[in-house]
Structure formats: structure tokens, C-alpha cells
Amino acid sequence: MLRIAYLISLFLVADGVSKEEFRIDFEYPKEKPEACIDSLKDEDPSDFHYTSTNPLGPVVECHLLDPSFILCEDPVPLYGPGQTGQQPSNDSYHNEGKCLRMGGYRAEHIEFTNVKCRVLPCIECRGPRSFSKLTPCIIYTGHYFLTTLLYSIFLGVVAVDRFCLGYSAMAVGKLMTLGGFGIWWIVDIFLLVLGVLGPADDSNWEPYY
């Protein structure tokens, strides 16, 4: 009986020691968490704090990250609104994120340009965090095809579709003639459906509506 009591006391002491060791081994760190580094200088050594150098590791290359993890500049026209110029002698402007022509209704008509991109803060990747990425010369300025088509069908007589697309001067003429006596109204509907008529700023239709 004494031996059983002695074994029980040893078990309780050992259990208390193990619990004490468990609390010591797994104490939470008291120092402040390290802030994310996101330097604006490409050559800053601190910029590589969240950069893996192991070529066999699971971390992907920075330039292969999903677009939701990077921030890129928008492509811009080579000539601004209302500006014209002669055909460039070479395609060097593509390395500056500029496009000779924006948008296009067929895939083979769309230009591509190199824009500057940067990985978002605290995203780990391998390689330079700032790089150039080949991007289609497409911009979106809030024009929706379905909405514009409905405007053209139901309110095209008063040139609401032309005003929405940015053709102000032509819209005034269409309004004053009540849709070109009905002819201009019908023609614009067919131009929209055939993909000939689009936004005046060379932007593309918004893809989701």
C-alpha cells in the first residue's frame, strides 16, 4: 500500500515538473513584430529582406507572381489626347510603357508594351522586387458595352450614346437633327454591334458588364 502511495506521489511530482517545463519551452516572444520592408529604391539592400535566394525552394520568381500580388503602372499613349505625330522610327517607346495605339477589337490588333511593376509589401518571392512586365496596351475608363448599346437603342435619337462615348461635337449634331432624322440613330446601333464604334479615348469596354 505504501509502495502504491509512493508511486502516485512520484507521478504527481513528475507531472508538475513536465507542466512547468511546457510553459517555459513555449513562451510567446515579448519583442515587437518586425515591420514589413518596402523600400522605393530598387538598389536598397533592405529591399531583399523578403527575398528568397534558394533556387530549389518553393518561393516563386517575383516576375511570375499573380497580378494580385504586384502593382504595375498603366500603359500610356505615345501621343496624348489631341496630339499627333509621325510614325516612330523604332519601337523603343515600348520599353517606356508607351503605346502608339490603345485598345483594339481583335487580339492581333493589340499592341504590347513594357511597364514597371513592383511586388507589394510583405510578399515573399525570389529575385528583384522591381521589374518590367509585358502588358497589353489596354486601358479601361468606365465604358460598358451593354449600357451604351441600350442608350443607343432607346435614347440614340437624342444622342445619349455619343455623349457617353465622348464624341461631344458629333453628339450635338446628332441631337440637333434628332438622330440624323432617324438614319444616324440606326447607323450608330449597327456600328456598336459590329465593333466599329467605341469610346473616343481609345479605351476598351469594361470586361464584366
C-alpha positions as a printed Julia matrix, in Angstrom:
209×3 Matrix{Float64}:
   0.0    0.0     0.0
   2.87   2.31    0.89
   4.52   1.47   -2.42
   1.37   2.47   -4.37
   1.14   5.78   -2.5
   4.83   6.41   -3.2
   4.36   5.77   -6.95
   1.34   8.09   -7.08
   3.32  10.89   -5.4
   6.19  10.45   -7.85
   3.73  10.64  -10.78
   2.2   13.86   -9.47
   5.61  15.46   -8.96
   6.77  14.45  -12.42
   3.55  15.75  -13.95
   4.01  19.1   -12.23
   7.6   19.34  -13.47
   6.59  18.5   -17.05
   3.87  21.17  -17.0
   6.35  23.7   -15.71
   8.81  22.82  -18.49
   5.99  23.01  -21.08
   5.19  26.58  -20.01
   8.83  27.61  -20.2
   9.57  26.0   -23.56
   6.59  27.58  -25.34
   6.61  31.12  -24.0
   5.45  33.69  -26.54
   8.1   36.2   -27.61
   7.73  39.6   -25.99
   9.57  41.65  -28.62
   7.57  43.68  -31.15
   6.84  42.05  -34.52
   9.08  43.16  -37.34
   7.53  45.67  -39.74
   7.34  44.9   -43.45
  10.01  46.47  -45.6
   9.0   48.13  -48.82
  11.76  50.42  -50.0
  11.19  52.67  -53.0
  14.79  52.29  -54.12
  15.48  49.23  -56.27
  19.12  49.05  -55.18
  18.45  49.32  -51.45
  19.8   46.15  -49.71
  16.91  46.2   -47.24
  14.57  45.61  -50.18
  15.71  41.98  -50.31
  14.63  41.19  -46.74
  11.58  39.36  -48.09
  13.51  37.81  -50.98
  14.45  34.13  -51.05
  17.8   33.21  -52.64
  17.32  29.46  -52.59
  16.9   28.33  -56.24
  15.43  24.99  -55.12
  12.98  26.49  -52.62
   9.19  26.73  -53.04
   9.25  30.53  -53.43
   8.38  31.65  -56.98
  10.16  34.26  -59.05
   8.93  37.79  -58.4
   8.06  38.43  -62.05
   5.91  35.27  -62.1
   3.66  36.31  -59.22
  -0.08  36.6   -59.69
  -1.2   40.14  -60.67
  -2.98  40.47  -57.31
   0.43  40.47  -55.57
   2.1   43.16  -57.71
   1.45  46.79  -58.55
   2.07  47.9   -62.14
   1.88  51.22  -63.94
  -0.76  51.71  -66.6
   0.3   51.9   -70.26
   0.02  55.41  -71.69
  -0.42  56.65  -75.28
   2.7   57.83  -77.05
   0.81  60.96  -78.04
  -1.63  62.49  -75.6
  -5.24  63.4   -76.34
  -5.44  65.68  -79.36
  -1.76  65.19  -80.2
  -0.48  63.66  -83.4
   2.97  62.77  -84.62
   4.78  60.95  -87.36
   5.38  57.23  -87.25
   8.3   56.46  -84.85
  11.43  55.1   -86.48
  11.73  52.22  -83.96
   9.82  50.55  -81.15
  11.97  51.88  -78.28
   8.94  53.64  -76.78
   7.59  50.18  -75.87
  10.34  49.95  -73.25
   8.95  53.07  -71.56
   5.4   51.8   -71.11
   4.03  53.78  -74.06
   1.78  52.66  -76.89
   1.28  54.04  -80.37
  -2.31  52.79  -80.4
  -4.5   51.92  -77.44
  -7.03  49.09  -77.43
  -8.31  47.03  -80.31
 -11.26  44.82  -81.15
  -9.22  41.81  -82.28
  -6.38  40.12  -80.41
  -3.91  40.52  -83.28
  -4.51  44.28  -83.34
  -3.49  44.88  -79.72
  -0.01  46.25  -79.04
   2.16  45.28  -76.08
   4.47  47.44  -74.02
   6.78  47.02  -71.0
   5.51  48.71  -67.85
   7.23  48.99  -64.47
   5.92  46.67  -61.77
   6.69  46.21  -58.1
   5.88  43.46  -55.6
   3.51  44.52  -52.82
   4.9   44.79  -49.26
   5.47  41.59  -47.24
   5.07  39.29  -50.27
   7.99  36.85  -50.34
   9.49  35.99  -53.72
  12.82  35.24  -55.36
  14.68  37.8   -57.47
  14.35  41.57  -57.93
  11.15  43.04  -56.49
  11.01  45.71  -59.19
  10.89  44.61  -62.82
   9.36  45.31  -66.24
   6.38  43.3   -67.43
   4.95  42.92  -70.93
   1.41  44.31  -70.8
  -1.24  44.8   -73.48
  -1.95  48.4   -74.48
  -5.43  48.38  -72.99
  -7.0   50.88  -70.62
 -10.46  50.97  -69.04
 -12.25  54.25  -68.32
 -15.67  53.03  -67.22
 -17.39  52.43  -70.57
 -19.76  49.45  -70.68
 -20.87  47.98  -73.98
 -24.3   46.76  -72.89
 -25.16  50.08  -71.24
 -24.05  52.05  -74.28
 -25.99  49.76  -76.62
 -29.17  50.26  -74.59
 -28.6   54.01  -74.66
 -28.17  53.84  -78.42
 -31.37  51.84  -78.93
 -33.7   53.76  -76.6
 -32.07  57.21  -76.35
 -30.0   57.36  -79.52
 -32.39  59.9   -81.03
 -31.16  62.48  -78.5
 -27.51  61.33  -78.86
 -27.09  60.0   -75.32
 -24.84  57.21  -76.64
 -22.5   59.66  -78.39
 -22.28  61.86  -75.3
 -21.41  58.84  -73.12
 -18.66  57.74  -75.51
 -17.07  61.2   -75.51
 -17.95  62.4   -79.01
 -19.32  65.74  -77.83
 -19.21  67.63  -81.14
 -20.84  64.83  -83.1
 -23.35  64.31  -80.31
 -24.52  67.91  -80.59
 -25.08  67.48  -84.33
 -26.96  64.23  -83.75
 -29.08  65.88  -81.06
 -29.95  68.9   -83.19
 -31.11  66.68  -86.07
 -32.88  64.2   -83.78
 -30.63  61.31  -84.66
 -29.99  62.45  -88.22
 -33.72  62.16  -88.94
 -33.56  58.57  -87.7
 -30.82  57.44  -90.09
 -27.87  58.31  -87.85
 -29.66  56.67  -84.94
 -29.94  53.32  -86.78
 -26.4   53.53  -88.18
 -24.86  54.02  -84.71
 -26.62  50.91  -83.42
 -25.09  48.82  -86.2
 -21.66  50.44  -85.65
 -21.75  49.47  -81.99
 -22.79  45.89  -82.69
 -20.12  45.46  -85.4
 -17.39  46.84  -83.12
 -16.62  49.88  -85.26
 -17.83  52.49  -82.76
 -16.08  52.63  -79.4
 -15.0   55.11  -76.7
 -13.45  58.32  -78.01
 -10.41  57.99  -75.7
  -9.39  54.67  -77.32
 -10.14  52.76  -74.13
 -11.7   49.3   -74.15
 -15.08  48.22  -72.92
 -15.17  47.16  -69.29
 -14.92  43.34  -69.32
 -17.56  42.44  -66.69
 -20.72  44.16  -67.88
